């Protein structure tokens, strides 16, 4: 009796320790993976560029978002959240960040993609600073692991500029 309970307990303790060790090794080996994602975004067309009745500049554009995020996936990756943001400077804010598009990548098979889309979220300024404005398009990603810490990184694409005139 006593010995059975003792052994069951020891077995349970041992199993939990093994499990904890495996989780630790999993997130450790995951940290050794140094991913090298690539991305390329083209603004195919500025469809609309106007000042709204509230006085804020608003842009509608057609984008070609291509990326290869396959190296972010290890056996410990649950999914990857990505978003594309327009980032620019104004006299008021050193960083304005407007999310234009986002998506969830469920598996490595979906991690290489090319999407032809208009901005899913409004590209609106807090004011009318966008005429002739230079901006970056930054692809941000958050890797959600099965076990261990989430990590985030980004790729900045520079050299974009909005038209000088509303259209
Ligand atoms: C989108 O970009 C990819 C990769 O740069 C390119 O192969 C493809 O032709 C582009 N598509 C359009 C519609 O421009």
CSV table of N, CA and C and ligand atoms in Angstrom, one decimal:
chain,number,residue,atom,x,y,z
A,1,UNK,N,0.8,-1.2,0.0
A,1,UNK,CA,0.0,0.0,0.0
A,1,UNK,C,0.9,1.3,0.0
A,2,UNK,N,1.6,1.3,1.1
A,2,UNK,CA,2.5,2.5,1.2
A,2,UNK,C,3.4,2.6,0.1
A,3,UNK,N,4.0,1.5,-0.3
A,3,UNK,CA,5.0,1.5,-1.3
A,3,UNK,C,4.4,1.9,-2.7
A,4,UNK,N,3.2,1.4,-2.9
A,4,UNK,CA,2.5,1.8,-4.2
A,4,UNK,C,2.3,3.3,-4.3
A,5,UNK,N,1.7,3.8,-3.3
A,5,UNK,CA,1.5,5.3,-3.3
A,5,UNK,C,2.8,6.1,-3.4
A,6,UNK,N,3.8,5.6,-2.8
A,6,UNK,CA,5.1,6.3,-2.9
A,6,UNK,C,5.6,6.2,-4.3
A,7,UNK,N,5.5,5.0,-4.9
A,7,UNK,CA,6.0,4.9,-6.3
A,7,UNK,C,5.2,5.7,-7.3
A,8,UNK,N,3.9,5.7,-7.1
A,8,UNK,CA,3.1,6.5,-8.0
A,8,UNK,C,3.5,8.0,-7.9
A,9,UNK,N,3.7,8.4,-6.7
A,9,UNK,CA,4.1,9.8,-6.5
A,9,UNK,C,5.4,10.1,-7.2
A,10,UNK,N,6.4,9.2,-7.0
A,10,UNK,CA,7.7,9.4,-7.5
A,10,UNK,C,7.7,9.4,-9.1
A,11,UNK,N,6.8,8.5,-9.6
A,11,UNK,CA,6.7,8.5,-11.1
A,11,UNK,C,6.1,9.8,-11.6
A,12,UNK,N,5.1,10.3,-10.9
A,12,UNK,CA,4.4,11.6,-11.3
A,12,UNK,C,5.5,12.7,-11.2
A,13,UNK,N,6.2,12.8,-10.1
A,13,UNK,CA,7.2,13.8,-10.0
A,13,UNK,C,8.2,13.7,-11.1
A,14,UNK,N,8.6,12.5,-11.4
A,14,UNK,CA,9.6,12.3,-12.5
A,14,UNK,C,9.0,12.8,-13.8
A,15,UNK,N,7.8,12.4,-14.1
A,15,UNK,CA,7.1,12.8,-15.4
A,15,UNK,C,7.0,14.3,-15.5
A,16,UNK,N,6.7,14.9,-14.5
A,16,UNK,CA,6.5,16.4,-14.5
A,16,UNK,C,7.9,17.0,-14.8
A,17,UNK,N,8.9,16.4,-14.1
A,17,UNK,CA,10.3,17.0,-14.4
A,17,UNK,C,10.7,16.8,-15.8
A,18,UNK,N,10.4,15.6,-16.4
A,18,UNK,CA,10.8,15.4,-17.7
A,18,UNK,C,10.1,16.3,-18.7
A,19,UNK,N,8.8,16.5,-18.4
A,19,UNK,CA,8.0,17.4,-19.2
A,19,UNK,C,8.6,18.9,-19.1
A,20,UNK,N,8.9,19.3,-17.9
A,20,UNK,CA,9.4,20.7,-17.7
A,20,UNK,C,10.8,20.8,-18.5
A,21,UNK,N,11.6,19.8,-18.4
A,21,UNK,CA,12.9,19.8,-19.1
A,21,UNK,C,12.7,19.8,-20.6
A,22,UNK,N,11.7,19.1,-21.1
A,22,UNK,CA,11.4,19.1,-22.5
A,22,UNK,C,11.0,20.5,-23.0
A,23,UNK,N,10.1,21.1,-22.2
A,23,UNK,CA,9.7,22.5,-22.6
A,23,UNK,C,10.8,23.4,-22.6
A,24,UNK,N,11.7,23.3,-21.6
A,24,UNK,CA,12.8,24.2,-21.5
A,24,UNK,C,13.7,24.0,-22.7
A,25,UNK,N,14.0,22.7,-23.1
A,25,UNK,CA,14.8,22.4,-24.2
A,25,UNK,C,14.2,22.9,-25.5
A,26,UNK,N,12.8,22.8,-25.5
A,26,UNK,CA,12.1,23.3,-26.7
A,26,UNK,C,12.3,24.7,-27.0
A,27,UNK,N,12.1,25.5,-25.9
A,27,UNK,CA,12.2,27.0,-26.2
A,27,UNK,C,13.7,27.4,-26.3
A,28,UNK,N,14.6,26.6,-25.7
A,28,UNK,CA,16.0,26.9,-25.9
A,28,UNK,C,16.5,26.6,-27.4
A,29,UNK,N,16.1,25.4,-27.9
A,29,UNK,CA,16.5,25.1,-29.2
A,29,UNK,C,15.8,26.1,-30.2
A,30,UNK,N,14.7,26.6,-29.9
A,30,UNK,CA,14.0,27.5,-30.7
A,30,UNK,C,14.7,28.8,-30.8
A,31,UNK,N,15.4,29.2,-29.7
A,31,UNK,CA,16.1,30.4,-29.6
A,31,UNK,C,17.4,30.4,-30.5
A,32,UNK,N,17.8,29.1,-30.7
A,32,UNK,CA,19.0,29.0,-31.5
A,32,UNK,C,18.8,29.2,-33.0
A,33,UNK,N,17.5,29.1,-33.4
A,33,UNK,CA,17.1,29.3,-34.8
A,33,UNK,C,17.2,30.8,-35.1
A,34,UNK,N,18.1,31.1,-36.1
A,34,UNK,CA,18.1,32.5,-36.4
A,34,UNK,C,17.4,32.7,-37.8
A,35,UNK,N,16.2,33.2,-37.7
A,35,UNK,CA,15.4,33.3,-39.0
A,35,UNK,C,15.9,34.4,-39.9
A,36,UNK,N,15.6,34.3,-41.2
A,36,UNK,CA,16.0,35.3,-42.2
A,36,UNK,C,14.8,35.5,-43.1
A,37,UNK,N,13.8,36.2,-42.6
A,37,UNK,CA,12.6,36.4,-43.4
A,37,UNK,C,12.9,37.5,-44.5
A,38,UNK,N,12.2,37.5,-45.6
A,38,UNK,CA,12.3,38.5,-46.6
A,38,UNK,C,11.0,39.0,-47.0
A,39,UNK,N,10.9,40.3,-47.4
A,39,UNK,CA,9.6,40.9,-47.8
A,39,UNK,C,9.9,41.9,-48.8
A,40,UNK,N,8.9,42.1,-49.6
A,40,UNK,CA,8.9,43.1,-50.7
A,40,UNK,C,7.5,43.7,-50.8
A,41,UNK,N,7.4,45.0,-50.7
A,41,UNK,CA,6.0,45.6,-50.9
A,41,UNK,C,6.1,46.7,-51.9
A,42,UNK,N,5.1,46.6,-52.8
A,42,UNK,CA,5.0,47.6,-53.9
A,42,UNK,C,3.7,48.3,-53.7
A,43,UNK,N,3.7,49.7,-53.9
A,43,UNK,CA,2.5,50.4,-54.0
A,43,UNK,C,2.1,50.4,-55.5
A,44,UNK,N,1.1,49.7,-55.8
A,44,UNK,CA,0.8,49.6,-57.3
A,44,UNK,C,0.0,50.8,-57.7
A,45,UNK,N,-0.8,51.4,-56.8
A,45,UNK,CA,-1.6,52.5,-57.2
A,45,UNK,C,-2.1,53.2,-56.0
A,46,UNK,N,-2.1,54.6,-56.1
A,46,UNK,CA,-2.8,55.4,-55.0
A,46,UNK,C,-4.2,55.6,-55.6
A,47,UNK,N,-5.2,55.0,-55.1
A,47,UNK,CA,-6.6,55.1,-55.6
A,47,UNK,C,-7.3,56.4,-55.3
A,48,UNK,N,-7.0,56.8,-54.0
A,48,UNK,CA,-7.7,58.0,-53.6
A,48,UNK,C,-6.8,58.7,-52.5
A,49,UNK,N,-6.7,60.0,-52.6
A,49,UNK,CA,-5.9,60.7,-51.7
A,49,UNK,C,-6.6,62.0,-51.4
A,50,UNK,N,-7.2,62.2,-50.3
A,50,UNK,CA,-8.1,63.3,-50.0
A,50,UNK,C,-8.0,63.8,-48.6
A,51,UNK,N,-8.5,65.0,-48.4
A,51,UNK,CA,-8.6,65.5,-47.0
A,51,UNK,C,-10.1,65.2,-46.6
A,52,UNK,N,-10.3,64.6,-45.5
A,52,UNK,CA,-11.7,64.3,-45.1
A,52,UNK,C,-12.3,65.5,-44.5
A,53,UNK,N,-13.6,65.5,-44.3
A,53,UNK,CA,-14.4,66.7,-43.8
A,53,UNK,C,-13.8,67.1,-42.4
A,54,UNK,N,-13.2,66.1,-41.7
A,54,UNK,CA,-12.6,66.5,-40.4
A,54,UNK,C,-11.2,67.1,-40.5
A,55,UNK,N,-10.8,67.2,-41.8
A,55,UNK,CA,-9.5,67.8,-42.0
A,55,UNK,C,-8.3,66.9,-42.0
A,56,UNK,N,-8.5,65.6,-41.9
A,56,UNK,CA,-7.4,64.6,-41.9
A,56,UNK,C,-7.2,64.0,-43.2
A,57,UNK,N,-5.9,63.9,-43.6
A,57,UNK,CA,-5.6,63.3,-44.9
A,57,UNK,C,-5.9,61.8,-44.9
A,58,UNK,N,-6.4,61.3,-46.0
A,58,UNK,CA,-6.8,59.9,-46.0
A,58,UNK,C,-6.3,59.3,-47.4
A,59,UNK,N,-5.8,58.1,-47.3
A,59,UNK,CA,-5.2,57.5,-48.5
A,59,UNK,C,-5.8,56.1,-48.7
A,60,UNK,N,-6.1,55.8,-50.0
A,60,UNK,CA,-6.5,54.4,-50.3
A,60,UNK,C,-5.5,54.0,-51.4
A,61,UNK,N,-4.8,52.9,-51.1
A,61,UNK,CA,-3.8,52.4,-52.1
A,61,UNK,C,-4.0,50.9,-52.4
A,62,UNK,N,-3.4,50.5,-53.5
A,62,UNK,CA,-3.4,49.1,-53.8
A,62,UNK,C,-2.0,48.6,-53.6
A,63,UNK,N,-1.8,47.5,-52.9
A,63,UNK,CA,-0.5,47.1,-52.5
A,63,UNK,C,-0.2,45.7,-53.0
A,64,UNK,N,1.0,45.4,-53.2
A,64,UNK,CA,1.5,44.0,-53.6
A,64,UNK,C,2.4,43.6,-52.5
A,65,UNK,N,1.9,42.8,-51.6
A,65,UNK,CA,2.7,42.4,-50.4
A,65,UNK,C,3.3,41.0,-50.6
A,66,UNK,N,4.6,40.9,-50.8
A,66,UNK,CA,5.2,39.6,-50.9
A,66,UNK,C,6.1,39.3,-49.8
A,67,UNK,N,6.1,38.1,-49.3
A,67,UNK,CA,7.0,37.8,-48.2
A,67,UNK,C,7.3,36.3,-48.1
A,68,UNK,N,8.5,36.0,-47.6
A,68,UNK,CA,8.8,34.6,-47.3
A,68,UNK,C,9.2,34.6,-45.8
A,69,UNK,N,8.3,34.1,-45.0
A,69,UNK,CA,8.5,34.0,-43.6
A,69,UNK,C,8.7,32.6,-43.1
A,70,UNK,N,9.0,31.7,-44.0
A,70,UNK,CA,9.1,30.3,-43.7
A,70,UNK,C,10.2,30.0,-42.6
A,71,UNK,N,11.2,30.8,-42.6
A,71,UNK,CA,12.3,30.5,-41.6
A,71,UNK,C,11.9,30.9,-40.2
A,72,UNK,N,10.7,31.5,-40.0
A,72,UNK,CA,10.2,31.8,-38.7
A,72,UNK,C,9.6,30.5,-38.1
A,73,UNK,N,9.3,29.6,-38.9
A,73,UNK,CA,8.6,28.4,-38.4
A,73,UNK,C,9.6,27.3,-38.0
A,74,UNK,N,9.5,26.9,-36.8
A,74,UNK,CA,10.2,25.7,-36.3
A,74,UNK,C,9.1,24.7,-35.8
A,75,UNK,N,9.5,23.6,-35.3
A,75,UNK,CA,8.4,22.7,-34.8
A,75,UNK,C,7.7,23.2,-33.6
A,76,UNK,N,8.3,24.3,-33.0
A,76,UNK,CA,7.7,24.9,-31.8
A,76,UNK,C,6.8,26.1,-32.1
A,77,UNK,N,6.6,26.4,-33.4
A,77,UNK,CA,5.8,27.6,-33.8
A,77,UNK,C,4.4,27.2,-33.9
A,78,UNK,N,3.5,27.9,-33.2
A,78,UNK,CA,2.1,27.7,-33.3
A,78,UNK,C,1.5,28.5,-34.5
A,79,UNK,N,1.8,29.8,-34.5
A,79,UNK,CA,1.3,30.6,-35.6
A,79,UNK,C,2.1,31.9,-35.6
A,80,UNK,N,2.0,32.7,-36.7
A,80,UNK,CA,2.7,34.0,-36.8
A,80,UNK,C,1.6,35.0,-37.2
A,81,UNK,N,1.7,36.1,-36.4
A,81,UNK,CA,0.8,37.2,-36.7
A,81,UNK,C,1.6,38.3,-37.4
A,82,UNK,N,1.2,38.7,-38.6
A,82,UNK,CA,1.9,39.8,-39.3
A,82,UNK,C,1.0,41.0,-39.5
A,83,UNK,N,1.7,42.1,-39.5
A,83,UNK,CA,0.9,43.3,-40.0
A,83,UNK,C,1.9,44.3,-40.7
A,84,UNK,N,1.3,45.0,-41.7
A,84,UNK,CA,2.1,46.0,-42.4
A,84,UNK,C,1.6,47.3,-42.0
A,85,UNK,N,2.6,48.2,-41.6
A,85,UNK,CA,2.3,49.5,-41.1
A,85,UNK,C,3.0,50.6,-42.0
A,86,UNK,N,2.3,51.7,-42.2
A,86,UNK,CA,2.9,52.8,-42.8
A,86,UNK,C,3.5,53.6,-41.7
A,87,UNK,N,4.8,54.0,-41.7
A,87,UNK,CA,5.4,54.7,-40.7
A,87,UNK,C,6.0,56.0,-41.2
A,88,UNK,N,5.8,57.1,-40.5
A,88,UNK,CA,6.3,58.4,-41.0
A,88,UNK,C,6.4,59.4,-39.8
A,89,UNK,N,7.1,60.5,-40.1
A,89,UNK,CA,7.4,61.5,-39.1
A,89,UNK,C,6.6,62.7,-39.4
A,90,UNK,N,6.0,63.4,-38.4
A,90,UNK,CA,5.4,64.7,-38.5
A,90,UNK,C,5.9,65.6,-37.5
A,91,UNK,N,5.7,66.9,-37.6
A,91,UNK,CA,6.2,67.8,-36.6
A,91,UNK,C,5.7,67.5,-35.2
A,92,UNK,N,4.5,66.9,-35.1
A,92,UNK,CA,4.0,66.6,-33.8
A,92,UNK,C,4.5,65.3,-33.2
A,93,UNK,N,4.6,64.2,-34.1
A,93,UNK,CA,5.1,62.9,-33.6
A,93,UNK,C,6.3,62.4,-34.4
A,94,UNK,N,7.3,61.9,-33.6
A,94,UNK,CA,8.4,61.4,-34.3
A,94,UNK,C,8.1,60.1,-35.0
A,95,UNK,N,7.1,59.3,-34.5
A,95,UNK,CA,6.7,58.1,-35.2
A,95,UNK,C,5.2,58.1,-35.3
A,96,UNK,N,4.7,58.1,-36.5
A,96,UNK,CA,3.3,57.8,-36.7
A,96,UNK,C,3.2,56.4,-37.3
A,97,UNK,N,2.4,55.6,-36.8
A,97,UNK,CA,2.3,54.2,-37.3
A,97,UNK,C,0.9,53.9,-37.6
A,98,UNK,N,0.6,53.6,-38.9
A,98,UNK,CA,-0.8,53.3,-39.3
A,98,UNK,C,-0.8,51.9,-39.8
A,99,UNK,N,-1.5,51.0,-39.2
A,99,UNK,CA,-1.6,49.6,-39.7
A,99,UNK,C,-2.5,49.6,-41.0
A,100,UNK,N,-2.0,49.0,-42.0
A,100,UNK,CA,-2.7,49.0,-43.3
A,100,UNK,C,-3.3,47.6,-43.6
A,101,UNK,N,-2.7,46.6,-43.1
A,101,UNK,CA,-3.1,45.2,-43.4
A,101,UNK,C,-2.5,44.3,-42.3
A,102,UNK,N,-3.2,43.2,-42.1
A,102,UNK,CA,-2.7,42.2,-41.2
A,102,UNK,C,-3.2,40.8,-41.5
A,103,UNK,N,-2.6,39.8,-40.9
A,103,UNK,CA,-3.0,38.4,-41.2
A,103,UNK,C,-2.3,37.5,-40.2
A,104,UNK,N,-2.9,36.3,-40.2
A,104,UNK,CA,-2.4,35.2,-39.3
A,104,UNK,C,-1.9,34.1,-40.2
A,105,UNK,N,-0.7,33.7,-40.0
A,105,UNK,CA,-0.1,32.6,-40.8
A,105,UNK,C,-0.1,31.4,-39.9
A,106,UNK,N,-1.0,30.4,-40.3
A,106,UNK,CA,-1.1,29.2,-39.4
A,106,UNK,C,-0.1,28.2,-39.6
A,107,UNK,N,0.6,28.2,-40.7
A,107,UNK,CA,1.6,27.1,-40.9
A,107,UNK,C,2.7,27.5,-41.9
A,108,UNK,N,3.7,26.7,-42.0
A,108,UNK,CA,4.8,27.1,-42.9
A,108,UNK,C,4.4,27.1,-44.4
A,109,UNK,N,3.4,26.3,-44.7
A,109,UNK,CA,2.9,26.2,-46.1
A,109,UNK,C,2.3,27.5,-46.5
A,110,UNK,N,1.8,28.3,-45.5
A,110,UNK,CA,1.2,29.6,-45.9
A,110,UNK,C,2.2,30.8,-45.7
A,111,UNK,N,3.5,30.5,-45.3
A,111,UNK,CA,4.4,31.5,-44.9
A,111,UNK,C,5.1,32.2,-46.1
A,112,UNK,N,4.9,31.7,-47.3
A,112,UNK,CA,5.4,32.3,-48.4
A,112,UNK,C,4.2,32.8,-49.3
A,113,UNK,N,4.1,34.1,-49.4
A,113,UNK,CA,2.8,34.5,-50.1
A,113,UNK,C,3.1,35.8,-50.8
A,114,UNK,N,2.2,36.1,-51.7
A,114,UNK,CA,2.1,37.3,-52.5
A,114,UNK,C,0.7,37.8,-52.5
A,115,UNK,N,0.4,38.9,-51.9
A,115,UNK,CA,-1.0,39.4,-51.8
A,115,UNK,C,-1.2,40.7,-52.5
A,116,UNK,N,-2.2,40.7,-53.3
A,116,UNK,CA,-2.6,41.9,-54.1
A,116,UNK,C,-3.8,42.5,-53.4
A,117,UNK,N,-3.7,43.6,-52.7
A,117,UNK,CA,-4.9,44.1,-51.9
A,117,UNK,C,-4.9,45.6,-51.8
A,118,UNK,N,-6.0,46.1,-51.5
A,118,UNK,CA,-6.1,47.5,-51.1
A,118,UNK,C,-5.9,47.5,-49.5
A,119,UNK,N,-5.5,48.7,-49.0
A,119,UNK,CA,-5.3,48.7,-47.5
A,119,UNK,C,-6.6,48.3,-46.8
A,120,UNK,N,-6.5,47.3,-45.9
A,120,UNK,CA,-7.6,46.7,-45.2
A,120,UNK,C,-8.1,47.7,-44.1
A,121,UNK,N,-7.2,48.5,-43.6
A,121,UNK,CA,-7.5,49.5,-42.5
A,121,UNK,C,-7.2,50.9,-43.1
A,122,UNK,N,-8.0,51.8,-42.6
A,122,UNK,CA,-7.8,53.2,-43.1
A,122,UNK,C,-6.4,53.8,-42.9
A,123,UNK,N,-5.9,54.3,-44.0
A,123,UNK,CA,-4.6,55.1,-43.8
A,123,UNK,C,-5.0,56.5,-43.7
A,124,UNK,N,-5.1,56.9,-42.4
A,124,UNK,CA,-5.5,58.3,-42.1
A,124,UNK,C,-4.5,59.0,-41.2
A,125,UNK,N,-4.2,60.2,-41.5
A,125,UNK,CA,-3.3,61.0,-40.7
A,125,UNK,C,-4.1,61.7,-39.6
A,126,UNK,N,-3.4,62.1,-38.5
A,126,UNK,CA,-4.0,63.0,-37.5
A,126,UNK,C,-3.7,64.4,-37.9
A,127,UNK,N,-4.3,64.8,-39.1
A,127,UNK,CA,-4.0,66.1,-39.6
A,127,UNK,C,-3.9,66.1,-41.1
A,128,UNK,N,-3.2,67.0,-41.7
A,128,UNK,CA,-3.0,67.0,-43.1
A,128,UNK,C,-1.5,67.1,-43.5
A,129,UNK,N,-0.8,66.1,-43.1
A,129,UNK,CA,0.6,66.1,-43.3
A,129,UNK,C,1.1,65.2,-44.4
A,130,UNK,N,0.2,64.6,-45.2
A,130,UNK,CA,0.6,63.5,-46.0
A,130,UNK,C,1.0,63.9,-47.5
A,131,UNK,N,0.7,65.2,-47.9
A,131,UNK,CA,1.1,65.5,-49.3
A,131,UNK,C,2.6,65.5,-49.4
A,132,UNK,N,3.1,64.7,-50.4
A,132,UNK,CA,4.5,64.7,-50.6
A,132,UNK,C,5.3,64.0,-49.5
A,133,UNK,N,4.6,63.4,-48.6
A,133,UNK,CA,5.3,62.8,-47.4
A,133,UNK,C,6.0,61.5,-47.7
A,134,UNK,N,7.2,61.4,-47.3
A,134,UNK,CA,8.0,60.2,-47.4
A,134,UNK,C,7.6,59.3,-46.2
A,135,UNK,N,7.5,58.0,-46.5
A,135,UNK,CA,7.1,57.0,-45.5
A,135,UNK,C,7.8,55.7,-45.7
A,136,UNK,N,7.8,54.9,-44.6
A,136,UNK,CA,8.3,53.5,-44.7
A,136,UNK,C,7.1,52.6,-44.6
A,137,UNK,N,7.3,51.4,-45.2
A,137,UNK,CA,6.3,50.4,-45.0
A,137,UNK,C,7.1,49.3,-44.2
A,138,UNK,N,6.5,49.0,-43.1
A,138,UNK,CA,7.2,48.0,-42.2
A,138,UNK,C,6.4,46.8,-42.0
A,139,UNK,N,7.0,45.7,-42.2
A,139,UNK,CA,6.3,44.4,-42.0
A,139,UNK,C,6.7,43.9,-40.6
A,140,UNK,N,5.8,43.9,-39.7
A,140,UNK,CA,6.0,43.4,-38.3
A,140,UNK,C,5.5,42.0,-38.2
A,141,UNK,N,6.2,41.2,-37.4
A,141,UNK,CA,5.6,39.9,-37.1
A,141,UNK,C,5.8,39.5,-35.6
A,142,UNK,N,4.9,38.8,-35.1
A,142,UNK,CA,4.9,38.2,-33.8
A,142,UNK,C,4.8,36.7,-33.9
A,143,UNK,N,5.8,36.0,-33.4
A,143,UNK,CA,5.8,34.6,-33.5
A,143,UNK,C,5.3,34.0,-32.2
A,144,UNK,N,4.2,33.3,-32.3
A,144,UNK,CA,3.6,32.6,-31.1
A,144,UNK,C,4.0,31.2,-31.0
A,145,UNK,N,4.8,30.8,-30.0
A,145,UNK,CA,5.3,29.5,-29.9
A,145,UNK,C,4.4,28.6,-29.2
A,146,UNK,N,4.6,27.3,-29.4
A,146,UNK,CA,3.7,26.3,-28.6
A,146,UNK,C,4.1,26.4,-27.1
A,147,UNK,N,5.4,26.5,-26.9
A,147,UNK,CA,5.9,26.7,-25.5
A,147,UNK,C,7.0,27.7,-25.5
A,148,UNK,N,7.1,28.5,-24.5
A,148,UNK,CA,8.2,29.5,-24.4
A,148,UNK,C,7.6,30.9,-24.7
A,149,UNK,N,8.6,31.8,-24.8
A,149,UNK,CA,8.2,33.2,-25.0
A,149,UNK,C,7.8,33.6,-26.4
A,150,UNK,N,6.9,34.5,-26.6
A,150,UNK,CA,6.6,35.1,-27.9
A,150,UNK,C,7.7,36.0,-28.3
A,151,UNK,N,8.0,36.1,-29.6
A,151,UNK,CA,9.0,37.1,-30.0
A,151,UNK,C,8.5,37.9,-31.2
A,152,UNK,N,9.0,39.1,-31.3
A,152,UNK,CA,8.6,40.0,-32.4
A,152,UNK,C,9.8,40.6,-33.1
A,153,UNK,N,9.6,40.8,-34.4
A,153,UNK,CA,10.6,41.5,-35.1
A,153,UNK,C,10.0,42.2,-36.3
A,154,UNK,N,10.8,42.9,-37.1
A,154,UNK,CA,10.2,43.6,-38.3
A,154,UNK,C,11.2,43.8,-39.4
A,155,UNK,N,10.7,44.2,-40.5
A,155,UNK,CA,11.5,44.5,-41.7
A,155,UNK,C,11.0,45.8,-42.2
A,156,UNK,N,12.0,46.8,-42.3
A,156,UNK,CA,11.6,48.1,-42.7
A,156,UNK,C,11.9,48.3,-44.2
A,157,UNK,N,10.9,48.7,-45.0
A,157,UNK,CA,11.1,49.0,-46.4
A,157,UNK,C,11.0,50.5,-46.6
A,158,UNK,N,12.0,51.2,-47.1
A,158,UNK,CA,12.0,52.6,-47.1
A,158,UNK,C,11.8,53.1,-48.5
A,159,UNK,N,11.7,54.5,-48.7
A,159,UNK,CA,11.7,55.1,-50.0
A,159,UNK,C,10.4,55.3,-50.6
A,160,UNK,N,9.3,55.2,-49.8
A,160,UNK,CA,8.0,55.5,-50.4
A,160,UNK,C,7.6,57.0,-50.2
A,161,UNK,N,6.8,57.5,-51.1
A,161,UNK,CA,6.4,58.9,-51.1
A,161,UNK,C,5.0,59.0,-51.6
A,162,UNK,N,4.2,59.8,-50.9
A,162,UNK,CA,2.8,60.1,-51.3
A,162,UNK,C,2.8,61.2,-52.3
A,163,UNK,N,1.8,61.3,-53.1
A,163,UNK,CA,1.7,62.3,-54.2
A,163,UNK,C,1.7,63.7,-53.5
A,164,UNK,N,2.1,64.7,-54.3
A,164,UNK,CA,2.2,66.1,-53.9
A,164,UNK,C,0.7,66.7,-53.8
A,165,UNK,N,-0.2,66.1,-54.6
A,165,UNK,CA,-1.5,66.7,-54.7
A,165,UNK,C,-2.5,65.6,-54.4
A,166,UNK,N,-3.7,66.1,-53.9
A,166,UNK,CA,-4.8,65.2,-53.6
A,166,UNK,C,-5.3,64.8,-55.0
A,167,UNK,N,-5.9,63.6,-55.0
A,167,UNK,CA,-6.5,63.1,-56.2
A,167,UNK,C,-7.7,62.2,-55.9
B,1,LIG,C1,4.0,41.3,-56.8
B,1,LIG,O1,5.4,41.2,-56.3
B,1,LIG,C2,6.0,40.0,-56.7
B,1,LIG,C3,7.3,39.9,-56.0
B,1,LIG,O2,8.0,41.1,-56.0
B,1,LIG,C4,6.0,39.9,-58.2
B,1,LIG,O3,6.6,38.6,-58.6
B,1,LIG,C5,4.6,40.0,-58.8
B,1,LIG,O4,4.7,40.1,-60.2
B,1,LIG,C6,4.0,41.3,-58.3
B,1,LIG,N1,2.6,41.4,-58.7
B,1,LIG,C7,2.0,42.5,-59.2
B,1,LIG,C8,0.6,42.4,-59.6
B,1,LIG,O5,2.7,43.5,-59.5
